[in-house]
PDB file of C-alpha atoms in Angstrom:
ATOM      1  CA  MET A   1       6.692 -30.701  39.023  1.00 54.00           C
ATOM      2  CA  ASN A   2       5.974 -34.454  39.066  1.00 64.00           C
ATOM      3  CA  VAL A   3       8.141 -35.728  42.059  1.00 70.00           C
ATOM      4  CA  ASN A   4       9.238 -38.598  39.569  1.00 77.00           C
ATOM      5  CA  PHE A   5      11.412 -36.324  38.213  1.00 83.00           C
ATOM      6  CA  ILE A   6      13.235 -34.962  41.395  1.00 89.00           C
ATOM      7  CA  ASN A   7      15.193 -39.036  42.062  1.00 92.00           C
ATOM      8  CA  PRO A   8      16.408 -39.668  39.511  1.00 95.00           C
ATOM      9  CA  PHE A   9      18.816 -36.503  39.057  1.00 96.00           C
ATOM     10  CA  LEU A  10      19.704 -37.058  42.754  1.00 95.00           C
ATOM     11  CA  ALA A  11      20.933 -40.546  42.269  1.00 96.00           C
ATOM     12  CA  SER A  12      22.200 -39.835  39.137  1.00 97.00           C
ATOM     13  CA  LEU A  13      24.563 -36.810  40.792  1.00 97.00           C
ATOM     14  CA  LEU A  14      25.275 -39.583  43.547  1.00 97.00           C
ATOM     15  CA  ASN A  15      26.257 -42.569  41.261  1.00 97.00           C
ATOM     16  CA  VAL A  16      28.542 -40.189  38.957  1.00 97.00           C
ATOM     17  CA  LEU A  17      30.485 -38.777  41.845  1.00 97.00           C
ATOM     18  CA  GLU A  18      30.891 -42.237  43.754  1.00 97.00           C
ATOM     19  CA  THR A  19      31.683 -43.884  40.232  1.00 96.00           C
ATOM     20  CA  MET A  20      34.226 -41.474  38.950  1.00 94.00           C
ATOM     21  CA  ALA A  21      35.479 -39.862  42.010  1.00 95.00           C
ATOM     22  CA  ASN A  22      34.943 -42.419  45.009  1.00 95.00           C
ATOM     23  CA  MET A  23      33.353 -39.185  46.784  1.00 96.00           C
ATOM     24  CA  LYS A  24      30.125 -39.617  48.392  1.00 96.00           C
ATOM     25  CA  LEU A  25      27.866 -36.774  49.169  1.00 97.00           C
ATOM     26  CA  THR A  26      25.167 -36.154  51.518  1.00 97.00           C
ATOM     27  CA  PRO A  27      21.794 -35.211  49.938  1.00 96.00           C
ATOM     28  CA  GLY A  28      19.457 -33.005  51.751  1.00 94.00           C
ATOM     29  CA  LYS A  29      16.054 -32.685  51.755  1.00 91.00           C
ATOM     30  CA  PRO A  30      14.257 -31.683  48.041  1.00 90.00           C
ATOM     31  CA  ASN A  31      12.587 -28.457  48.598  1.00 88.00           C
ATOM     32  CA  LEU A  32      10.621 -25.737  46.083  1.00 86.00           C
ATOM     33  CA  LYS A  33      12.623 -23.070  45.609  1.00 76.00           C
ATOM     34  CA  GLN A  34      11.199 -19.542  46.864  1.00 71.00           C
ATOM     35  CA  ASP A  35      14.156 -17.508  45.952  1.00 66.00           C
ATOM     36  CA  ASN A  36      17.786 -17.519  44.626  1.00 56.00           C
ATOM     37  CA  ILE A  37      19.516 -18.927  47.281  1.00 62.00           C
ATOM     38  CA  ALA A  38      21.831 -21.512  46.140  1.00 66.00           C
ATOM     39  CA  LYS A  39      25.083 -19.659  45.480  1.00 78.00           C
ATOM     40  CA  GLY A  40      28.354 -21.139  44.225  1.00 89.00           C
ATOM     41  CA  ASP A  41      31.026 -20.290  42.390  1.00 94.00           C
ATOM     42  CA  VAL A  42      30.681 -22.820  39.351  1.00 97.00           C
ATOM     43  CA  SER A  43      27.673 -23.970  37.727  1.00 97.00           C
ATOM     44  CA  GLY A  44      26.597 -26.275  34.842  1.00 98.00           C
ATOM     45  CA  LEU A  45      23.791 -25.729  32.816  1.00 98.00           C
ATOM     46  CA  ILE A  46      22.168 -27.733  30.449  1.00 98.00           C
ATOM     47  CA  GLY A  47      18.496 -27.401  28.529  1.00 97.00           C
ATOM     48  CA  MET A  48      16.166 -30.114  28.261  1.00 96.00           C
ATOM     49  CA  VAL A  49      13.362 -30.324  25.279  1.00 96.00           C
ATOM     50  CA  GLY A  50      10.930 -33.423  25.009  1.00 92.00           C
ATOM     51  CA  PRO A  51       7.501 -33.573  23.336  1.00 89.00           C
ATOM     52  CA  GLN A  52       5.667 -33.469  26.677  1.00 84.00           C
ATOM     53  CA  THR A  53       7.879 -31.117  28.021  1.00 87.00           C
ATOM     54  CA  LYS A  54      10.677 -28.306  28.223  1.00 93.00           C
ATOM     55  CA  GLY A  55      13.206 -27.306  30.809  1.00 95.00           C
ATOM     56  CA  SER A  56      16.838 -26.331  32.522  1.00 96.00           C
ATOM     57  CA  LEU A  57      19.069 -27.721  35.117  1.00 96.00           C
ATOM     58  CA  SER A  58      21.771 -26.711  36.957  1.00 96.00           C
ATOM     59  CA  ILE A  59      24.299 -28.102  39.365  1.00 97.00           C
ATOM     60  CA  THR A  60      26.087 -25.380  41.519  1.00 96.00           C
ATOM     61  CA  PHE A  61      29.322 -26.284  43.304  1.00 97.00           C
ATOM     62  CA  GLU A  62      31.139 -24.224  46.176  1.00 96.00           C
ATOM     63  CA  ALA A  63      34.680 -24.071  44.915  1.00 96.00           C
ATOM     64  CA  PRO A  64      36.267 -26.195  47.380  1.00 96.00           C
ATOM     65  CA  LEU A  65      34.101 -29.101  46.562  1.00 97.00           C
ATOM     66  CA  ILE A  66      34.598 -29.068  42.960  1.00 97.00           C
ATOM     67  CA  LEU A  67      38.569 -28.660  43.378  1.00 97.00           C
ATOM     68  CA  GLU A  68      38.592 -31.902  45.414  1.00 97.00           C
ATOM     69  CA  ILE A  69      36.270 -33.877  43.248  1.00 97.00           C
ATOM     70  CA  MET A  70      38.971 -32.894  40.308  1.00 96.00           C
ATOM     71  CA  HIS A  71      41.714 -34.329  42.902  1.00 96.00           C
ATOM     72  CA  LYS A  72      40.180 -37.497  43.611  1.00 96.00           C
ATOM     73  CA  MET A  73      39.639 -37.996  39.849  1.00 93.00           C
ATOM     74  CA  LEU A  74      42.718 -37.014  38.271  1.00 90.00           C
ATOM     75  CA  GLY A  75      44.949 -36.730  41.433  1.00 92.00           C
ATOM     76  CA  GLU A  76      46.183 -32.907  40.389  1.00 89.00           C
ATOM     77  CA  LYS A  77      44.368 -30.176  42.689  1.00 89.00           C
ATOM     78  CA  PRO A  78      44.124 -26.899  40.797  1.00 92.00           C
ATOM     79  CA  GLN A  79      44.253 -23.827  43.264  1.00 91.00           C
ATOM     80  CA  ASN A  80      41.044 -22.313  41.980  1.00 91.00           C
ATOM     81  CA  ILE A  81      38.274 -22.643  39.141  1.00 93.00           C
ATOM     82  CA  ASN A  82      40.335 -22.969  35.810  1.00 94.00           C
ATOM     83  CA  GLU A  83      39.418 -24.083  32.328  1.00 93.00           C
ATOM     84  CA  GLU A  84      40.028 -27.702  33.340  1.00 95.00           C
ATOM     85  CA  ILE A  85      37.595 -27.204  36.144  1.00 96.00           C
ATOM     86  CA  THR A  86      35.073 -25.814  33.961  1.00 96.00           C
ATOM     87  CA  ASP A  87      35.532 -28.547  31.726  1.00 96.00           C
ATOM     88  CA  LEU A  88      35.224 -31.218  34.319  1.00 97.00           C
ATOM     89  CA  VAL A  89      31.807 -29.331  35.371  1.00 98.00           C
ATOM     90  CA  GLY A  90      30.371 -29.417  31.751  1.00 97.00           C
ATOM     91  CA  GLU A  91      31.240 -33.223  31.638  1.00 97.00           C
ATOM     92  CA  LEU A  92      29.776 -34.022  34.692  1.00 98.00           C
ATOM     93  CA  THR A  93      26.387 -31.914  33.861  1.00 98.00           C
ATOM     94  CA  ASN A  94      26.541 -34.166  31.040  1.00 97.00           C
ATOM     95  CA  MET A  95      26.654 -37.288  32.876  1.00 97.00           C
ATOM     96  CA  VAL A  96      24.368 -36.696  35.359  1.00 98.00           C
ATOM     97  CA  THR A  97      21.763 -35.143  33.023  1.00 97.00           C
ATOM     98  CA  GLY A  98      22.315 -38.268  30.776  1.00 97.00           C
ATOM     99  CA  GLY A  99      21.734 -40.885  33.697  1.00 97.00           C
ATOM    100  CA  ALA A 100      18.738 -39.192  34.633  1.00 96.00           C
ATOM    101  CA  LYS A 101      17.645 -38.763  31.087  1.00 96.00           C
ATOM    102  CA  LYS A 102      18.044 -42.527  30.786  1.00 96.00           C
ATOM    103  CA  LEU A 103      16.169 -43.315  34.334  1.00 94.00           C
ATOM    104  CA  LEU A 104      13.298 -41.091  33.158  1.00 93.00           C
ATOM    105  CA  GLY A 105      13.101 -42.882  29.813  1.00 93.00           C
ATOM    106  CA  GLU A 106      12.134 -45.628  31.035  1.00 93.00           C
ATOM    107  CA  LYS A 107       9.162 -44.719  32.707  1.00 91.00           C
ATOM    108  CA  GLY A 108       8.064 -42.631  29.575  1.00 89.00           C
ATOM    109  CA  TYR A 109       9.205 -39.422  29.728  1.00 89.00           C
ATOM    110  CA  ASN A 110      11.731 -38.008  27.007  1.00 92.00           C
ATOM    111  CA  PHE A 111      13.670 -35.147  26.670  1.00 94.00           C
ATOM    112  CA  GLU A 112      16.944 -34.256  24.348  1.00 96.00           C
ATOM    113  CA  MET A 113      19.645 -32.574  26.009  1.00 97.00           C
ATOM    114  CA  ALA A 114      20.742 -29.350  24.826  1.00 97.00           C
ATOM    115  CA  THR A 115      24.843 -28.514  25.264  1.00 97.00           C
ATOM    116  CA  PRO A 116      25.823 -27.259  28.702  1.00 97.00           C
ATOM    117  CA  VAL A 117      27.294 -24.314  29.351  1.00 97.00           C
ATOM    118  CA  VAL A 118      29.811 -23.628  32.595  1.00 97.00           C
ATOM    119  CA  VAL A 119      29.512 -20.627  34.909  1.00 95.00           C
ATOM    120  CA  SER A 120      32.328 -19.248  36.732  1.00 94.00           C
ATOM    121  CA  GLY A 121      32.028 -16.177  39.394  1.00 92.00           C
ATOM    122  CA  LYS A 122      32.244 -16.090  43.042  1.00 90.00           C
ATOM    123  CA  ALA A 123      29.115 -16.356  44.709  1.00 86.00           C
ATOM    124  CA  HIS A 124      26.712 -16.279  41.690  1.00 92.00           C
ATOM    125  CA  THR A 125      23.259 -17.041  41.957  1.00 90.00           C
ATOM    126  CA  ILE A 126      20.981 -18.995  39.431  1.00 92.00           C
ATOM    127  CA  ALA A 127      17.205 -18.405  38.404  1.00 93.00           C
ATOM    128  CA  HIS A 128      15.371 -20.723  36.441  1.00 93.00           C
ATOM    129  CA  LYS A 129      12.777 -18.668  34.236  1.00 93.00           C
ATOM    130  CA  SER A 130      10.038 -20.763  33.273  1.00 89.00           C
ATOM    131  CA  ASP A 131       6.305 -21.429  34.402  1.00 87.00           C
ATOM    132  CA  GLY A 132       7.061 -24.621  36.218  1.00 87.00           C
ATOM    133  CA  GLN A 133       8.249 -25.443  39.921  1.00 86.00           C
ATOM    134  CA  LYS A 134      11.903 -24.945  40.854  1.00 89.00           C
ATOM    135  CA  ILE A 135      13.294 -27.799  42.500  1.00 92.00           C
ATOM    136  CA  VAL A 136      16.296 -27.515  44.585  1.00 92.00           C
ATOM    137  CA  MET A 137      18.378 -30.476  45.906  1.00 94.00           C
ATOM    138  CA  PRO A 138      21.025 -29.639  48.323  1.00 94.00           C
ATOM    139  CA  PHE A 139      24.190 -31.685  48.804  1.00 96.00           C
ATOM    140  CA  SER A 140      26.737 -31.861  51.218  1.00 97.00           C
ATOM    141  CA  SER A 141      30.104 -32.737  52.096  1.00 97.00           C
ATOM    142  CA  GLU A 142      32.973 -32.276  54.291  1.00 96.00           C
ATOM    143  CA  PHE A 143      34.278 -30.403  51.754  1.00 96.00           C
ATOM    144  CA  GLY A 144      31.703 -28.305  50.594  1.00 96.00           C
ATOM    145  CA  ASN A 145      27.967 -28.199  49.341  1.00 96.00           C
ATOM    146  CA  ALA A 146      26.661 -28.931  46.268  1.00 96.00           C
ATOM    147  CA  TYR A 147      22.934 -27.989  44.429  1.00 95.00           C
ATOM    148  CA  ILE A 148      21.231 -29.137  41.648  1.00 96.00           C
ATOM    149  CA  GLU A 149      18.220 -27.043  40.419  1.00 94.00           C
ATOM    150  CA  ILE A 150      15.768 -28.291  37.964  1.00 94.00           C
ATOM    151  CA  CYS A 151      12.835 -26.479  36.354  1.00 93.00           C
ATOM    152  CA  PHE A 152      10.252 -28.141  33.679  1.00 90.00           C
ATOM    153  CA  GLU A 153       7.375 -26.021  32.613  1.00 89.00           C
ATOM    154  CA  ARG A 154       3.863 -27.482  33.068  1.00 70.00           C
TER     155      ARG A 154
ATOM    156  CA  MET B   1      29.933 -22.897  12.524  1.00 54.00           C
ATOM    157  CA  ASN B   2      27.859 -22.091   9.847  1.00 64.00           C
ATOM    158  CA  VAL B   3      28.449 -17.851   9.360  1.00 70.00           C
ATOM    159  CA  ASN B   4      24.829 -18.236   8.402  1.00 78.00           C
ATOM    160  CA  PHE B   5      23.869 -18.638  12.096  1.00 83.00           C
ATOM    161  CA  ILE B   6      25.240 -15.700  13.242  1.00 89.00           C
ATOM    162  CA  ASN B   7      23.416 -13.002  11.860  1.00 92.00           C
ATOM    163  CA  PRO B   8      19.695 -13.803  12.825  1.00 95.00           C
ATOM    164  CA  PHE B   9      21.113 -14.176  16.263  1.00 96.00           C
ATOM    165  CA  LEU B  10      22.485 -10.646  16.010  1.00 95.00           C
ATOM    166  CA  ALA B  11      19.639  -8.838  14.007  1.00 96.00           C
ATOM    167  CA  SER B  12      17.378 -10.467  16.405  1.00 97.00           C
ATOM    168  CA  LEU B  13      18.816  -8.604  19.511  1.00 97.00           C
ATOM    169  CA  LEU B  14      19.320  -5.037  17.838  1.00 97.00           C
ATOM    170  CA  ASN B  15      15.557  -5.670  16.762  1.00 97.00           C
ATOM    171  CA  VAL B  16      14.215  -6.359  20.093  1.00 97.00           C
ATOM    172  CA  LEU B  17      16.074  -3.593  21.847  1.00 97.00           C
ATOM    173  CA  GLU B  18      15.198  -0.868  19.315  1.00 97.00           C
ATOM    174  CA  THR B  19      11.643  -2.297  19.587  1.00 96.00           C
ATOM    175  CA  MET B  20      10.946  -2.707  23.017  1.00 94.00           C
ATOM    176  CA  ALA B  21      13.423  -0.342  24.575  1.00 95.00           C
ATOM    177  CA  ASN B  22      13.924   2.243  22.202  1.00 95.00           C
ATOM    178  CA  MET B  23      17.448   1.314  22.260  1.00 96.00           C
ATOM    179  CA  LYS B  24      20.215   0.896  19.730  1.00 96.00           C
ATOM    180  CA  LEU B  25      23.432  -0.892  20.168  1.00 97.00           C
ATOM    181  CA  THR B  26      26.056  -0.886  17.990  1.00 97.00           C
ATOM    182  CA  PRO B  27      27.483  -4.215  16.777  1.00 96.00           C
ATOM    183  CA  GLY B  28      30.731  -4.913  16.980  1.00 94.00           C
ATOM    184  CA  LYS B  29      32.535  -7.551  15.045  1.00 91.00           C
ATOM    185  CA  PRO B  30      31.832 -11.329  15.794  1.00 90.00           C
ATOM    186  CA  ASN B  31      34.715 -13.270  16.515  1.00 88.00           C
ATOM    187  CA  LEU B  32      35.695 -16.911  17.173  1.00 86.00           C
ATOM    188  CA  LYS B  33      35.708 -17.152  20.974  1.00 76.00           C
ATOM    189  CA  GLN B  34      39.292 -17.922  22.383  1.00 71.00           C
ATOM    190  CA  ASP B  35      38.904 -17.734  25.760  1.00 66.00           C
ATOM    191  CA  ASN B  36      36.407 -16.641  28.490  1.00 56.00           C
ATOM    192  CA  ILE B  37      36.916 -13.220  28.202  1.00 63.00           C
ATOM    193  CA  ALA B  38      33.355 -11.861  27.895  1.00 66.00           C
ATOM    194  CA  LYS B  39      32.180 -10.776  31.450  1.00 78.00           C
ATOM    195  CA  GLY B  40      29.111  -9.252  32.952  1.00 88.00           C
ATOM    196  CA  ASP B  41      26.939  -9.152  35.547  1.00 94.00           C
ATOM    197  CA  VAL B  42      23.950 -10.443  34.363  1.00 97.00           C
ATOM    198  CA  SER B  43      23.297 -13.457  31.361  1.00 97.00           C
ATOM    199  CA  GLY B  44      20.605 -14.880  30.151  1.00 98.00           C
ATOM    200  CA  LEU B  45      21.007 -18.644  29.200  1.00 98.00           C
ATOM    201  CA  ILE B  46      19.444 -21.153  26.531  1.00 98.00           C
ATOM    202  CA  GLY B  47      19.583 -24.594  25.106  1.00 97.00           C
ATOM    203  CA  MET B  48      18.310 -25.591  21.719  1.00 96.00           C
ATOM    204  CA  VAL B  49      18.063 -28.758  19.988  1.00 96.00           C
ATOM    205  CA  GLY B  50      17.227 -29.803  16.925  1.00 92.00           C
ATOM    206  CA  PRO B  51      17.137 -32.660  14.152  1.00 89.00           C
ATOM    207  CA  GLN B  52      20.241 -31.264  12.632  1.00 84.00           C
ATOM    208  CA  THR B  53      22.194 -29.737  15.306  1.00 87.00           C
ATOM    209  CA  LYS B  54      22.123 -28.784  19.225  1.00 93.00           C
ATOM    210  CA  GLY B  55      23.910 -25.898  21.199  1.00 95.00           C
ATOM    211  CA  SER B  56      23.581 -22.960  23.490  1.00 96.00           C
ATOM    212  CA  LEU B  57      23.181 -19.430  23.400  1.00 96.00           C
ATOM    213  CA  SER B  58      24.431 -16.697  26.208  1.00 96.00           C
ATOM    214  CA  ILE B  59      23.484 -12.882  26.154  1.00 97.00           C
ATOM    215  CA  THR B  60      25.684 -11.022  28.647  1.00 96.00           C
ATOM    216  CA  PHE B  61      25.062  -7.711  30.163  1.00 97.00           C
ATOM    217  CA  GLU B  62      27.099  -5.304  32.429  1.00 96.00           C
ATOM    218  CA  ALA B  63      25.088  -3.936  34.973  1.00 96.00           C
ATOM    219  CA  PRO B  64      24.663  -0.074  33.985  1.00 96.00           C
ATOM    220  CA  LEU B  65      23.218  -1.392  30.510  1.00 97.00           C
ATOM    221  CA  ILE B  66      20.883  -3.843  31.581  1.00 97.00           C
ATOM    222  CA  LEU B  67      19.774  -1.116  34.247  1.00 97.00           C
ATOM    223  CA  GLU B  68      19.108   1.713  31.402  1.00 97.00           C
ATOM    224  CA  ILE B  69      17.274  -0.681  29.324  1.00 97.00           C
ATOM    225  CA  MET B  70      14.738  -1.447  32.611  1.00 96.00           C
ATOM    226  CA  HIS B  71      14.543   2.363  32.582  1.00 96.00           C
ATOM    227  CA  LYS B  72      13.576   2.640  28.978  1.00 96.00           C
ATOM    228  CA  MET B  73      11.013   0.017  28.877  1.00 93.00           C
ATOM    229  CA  LEU B  74       9.176   0.258  32.405  1.00 90.00           C
ATOM    230  CA  GLY B  75      10.102   3.576  33.414  1.00 92.00           C
ATOM    231  CA  GLU B  76      11.812   2.674  36.617  1.00 89.00           C
ATOM    232  CA  LYS B  77      15.385   1.670  37.332  1.00 88.00           C
ATOM    233  CA  PRO B  78      16.645  -0.181  39.872  1.00 92.00           C
ATOM    234  CA  GLN B  79      19.891   0.344  41.352  1.00 91.00           C
ATOM    235  CA  ASN B  80      20.870  -3.279  41.466  1.00 91.00           C
ATOM    236  CA  ILE B  81      20.215  -6.899  39.724  1.00 93.00           C
ATOM    237  CA  ASN B  82      17.276  -7.516  41.239  1.00 94.00           C
ATOM    238  CA  GLU B  83      14.465 -10.634  40.173  1.00 93.00           C
ATOM    239  CA  GLU B  84      12.642  -7.802  38.013  1.00 95.00           C
ATOM    240  CA  ILE B  85      16.397  -7.528  36.241  1.00 96.00           C
ATOM    241  CA  THR B  86      16.700 -11.256  35.698  1.00 96.00           C
ATOM    242  CA  ASP B  87      13.194 -11.677  34.792  1.00 96.00           C
ATOM    243  CA  LEU B  88      13.743  -9.209  32.208  1.00 97.00           C
ATOM    244  CA  VAL B  89      16.608 -10.993  30.616  1.00 98.00           C
ATOM    245  CA  GLY B  90      14.998 -14.179  30.389  1.00 97.00           C
ATOM    246  CA  GLU B  91      12.236 -12.492  28.501  1.00 97.00           C
ATOM    247  CA  LEU B  92      14.878 -10.898  26.514  1.00 98.00           C
ATOM    248  CA  THR B  93      17.075 -14.481  26.112  1.00 98.00           C
ATOM    249  CA  ASN B  94      13.835 -15.742  24.844  1.00 97.00           C
ATOM    250  CA  MET B  95      12.835 -12.928  22.365  1.00 97.00           C
ATOM    251  CA  VAL B  96      16.137 -13.168  20.915  1.00 98.00           C
ATOM    252  CA  THR B  97      16.386 -16.284  20.669  1.00 97.00           C
ATOM    253  CA  GLY B  98      13.201 -16.939  19.366  1.00 97.00           C
ATOM    254  CA  GLY B  99      13.545 -14.101  16.742  1.00 97.00           C
ATOM    255  CA  ALA B 100      16.678 -16.352  15.508  1.00 96.00           C
ATOM    256  CA  LYS B 101      14.840 -19.488  15.632  1.00 96.00           C
ATOM    257  CA  LYS B 102      12.454 -17.841  13.214  1.00 96.00           C
ATOM    258  CA  LEU B 103      14.823 -16.598  10.657  1.00 94.00           C
ATOM    259  CA  LEU B 104      16.684 -19.661  10.643  1.00 93.00           C
ATOM    260  CA  GLY B 105      14.044 -21.815  10.029  1.00 93.00           C
ATOM    261  CA  GLU B 106      13.050 -19.726   7.148  1.00 93.00           C
ATOM    262  CA  LYS B 107      16.439 -20.866   5.992  1.00 91.00           C
ATOM    263  CA  GLY B 108      15.570 -24.563   7.154  1.00 89.00           C
ATOM    264  CA  TYR B 109      17.656 -24.884  10.357  1.00 89.00           C
ATOM    265  CA  ASN B 110      14.958 -25.770  12.333  1.00 92.00           C
ATOM    266  CA  PHE B 111      15.449 -25.879  16.565  1.00 94.00           C
ATOM    267  CA  GLU B 112      13.928 -25.872  19.593  1.00 96.00           C
ATOM    268  CA  MET B 113      14.334 -23.940  22.845  1.00 97.00           C
ATOM    269  CA  ALA B 114      14.740 -25.232  26.158  1.00 97.00           C
ATOM    270  CA  THR B 115      13.414 -22.308  28.670  1.00 97.00           C
ATOM    271  CA  PRO B 116      16.172 -19.696  29.966  1.00 97.00           C
ATOM    272  CA  VAL B 117      18.185 -19.740  32.870  1.00 97.00           C
ATOM    273  CA  VAL B 118      19.913 -16.326  34.342  1.00 97.00           C
ATOM    274  CA  VAL B 119      23.022 -15.881  36.107  1.00 95.00           C
ATOM    275  CA  SER B 120      23.640 -13.063  38.508  1.00 94.00           C
ATOM    276  CA  GLY B 121      27.042 -12.146  39.877  1.00 92.00           C
ATOM    277  CA  LYS B 122      29.378  -9.617  39.369  1.00 89.00           C
ATOM    278  CA  ALA B 123      31.989 -10.440  36.315  1.00 86.00           C
ATOM    279  CA  HIS B 124      30.906 -13.504  35.794  1.00 92.00           C
ATOM    280  CA  THR B 125      32.382 -15.858  32.995  1.00 90.00           C
ATOM    281  CA  ILE B 126      30.677 -18.038  30.949  1.00 92.00           C
ATOM    282  CA  ALA B 127      31.838 -21.189  28.892  1.00 93.00           C
ATOM    283  CA  HIS B 128      29.946 -22.790  26.303  1.00 93.00           C
ATOM    284  CA  LYS B 129      31.058 -26.609  26.422  1.00 93.00           C
ATOM    285  CA  SER B 130      30.392 -28.391  23.087  1.00 89.00           C
ATOM    286  CA  ASP B 131      32.307 -29.675  20.174  1.00 87.00           C
ATOM    287  CA  GLY B 132      31.738 -26.705  18.149  1.00 87.00           C
ATOM    288  CA  GLN B 133      33.054 -23.476  17.408  1.00 86.00           C
ATOM    289  CA  LYS B 134      32.303 -20.625  20.142  1.00 90.00           C
ATOM    290  CA  ILE B 135      31.047 -17.314  18.329  1.00 92.00           C
ATOM    291  CA  VAL B 136      31.033 -14.110  20.434  1.00 92.00           C
ATOM    292  CA  MET B 137      29.456 -11.162  18.988  1.00 94.00           C
ATOM    293  CA  PRO B 138      29.920  -8.081  21.104  1.00 94.00           C
ATOM    294  CA  PHE B 139      28.004  -5.253  21.418  1.00 97.00           C
ATOM    295  CA  SER B 140      28.641  -1.745  22.855  1.00 97.00           C
ATOM    296  CA  SER B 141      26.530   1.594  23.676  1.00 97.00           C
ATOM    297  CA  GLU B 142      27.156   4.759  26.156  1.00 96.00           C
ATOM    298  CA  PHE B 143      25.391   2.783  28.913  1.00 96.00           C
ATOM    299  CA  GLY B 144      27.808  -0.388  28.453  1.00 96.00           C
ATOM    300  CA  ASN B 145      28.376  -3.642  26.839  1.00 96.00           C
ATOM    301  CA  ALA B 146      26.307  -6.907  26.027  1.00 96.00           C
ATOM    302  CA  TYR B 147      27.679  -9.838  24.507  1.00 95.00           C
ATOM    303  CA  ILE B 148      25.733 -12.829  22.594  1.00 96.00           C
ATOM    304  CA  GLU B 149      27.606 -15.764  22.408  1.00 94.00           C
ATOM    305  CA  ILE B 150      26.480 -19.288  20.403  1.00 94.00           C
ATOM    306  CA  CYS B 151      27.681 -22.353  20.110  1.00 93.00           C
ATOM    307  CA  PHE B 152      26.124 -25.395  17.740  1.00 90.00           C
ATOM    308  CA  GLU B 153      27.489 -28.879  17.783  1.00 89.00           C
ATOM    309  CA  ARG B 154      28.945 -29.551  14.348  1.00 70.00           C
TER     310      ARG B 154
END
């Protein structure tokens, strides 16, 4: 995994949430994922296919955090993960990946995005199955944690 | 959603499981997914990107069924969804999508596959977020149920 691949995704999530929801997350240290420790309640996943590489991205939110993001963006706060929330997670997944795609395209790394899929289920785990290294980027906030995981094939 | 897109995925899952695990599933009637009703315990997801369309696929298994598939393929039967099982689900997702890709390529529909992602979590649900229709294909067996869901953008 080229380290140049990490920062565009990290910067894109921070930018999207600050712009859309006036929400500041604190990024932790990106690390190589050794096991499936990033547990969350709702995740957006998207596939990426390019001439040099292919891979997958997931963004996982703990429920209180995504509910607060919805509250800040739309003024309403559902009690649990409903279809509005999964729609929002799908949109955020598209926006974050699209922002990183633009930044990486400027560096000569190009890929196309598939369409996002959103998984709901209490404390589910995600395993990216490709030959490449898995990078997990943790984010924290007073409302809960989020994780981006990316994996590109060598 | 072109109906020609459905049968290759259905046929590919039946073929992969019969060839690899000597396991016969009974296909139910494919239908348009109205809500997120396909619950399962482990799912493989993969993105697809082509010149005409892009989309996503998921294959969801109930735990007793995937544990029995592992048993038939490898002679061992873990007690729960472990990393061997998620590796197997990732492989099956690649094989089923690859089989359908070959059949669809012969008809002039081409796409590239991203890398698979496997989600574990009791009774999770999956929502494909794209503009296209979502098709769900149910499969049953004495050991439990499986579902393929596919969604392609128009």
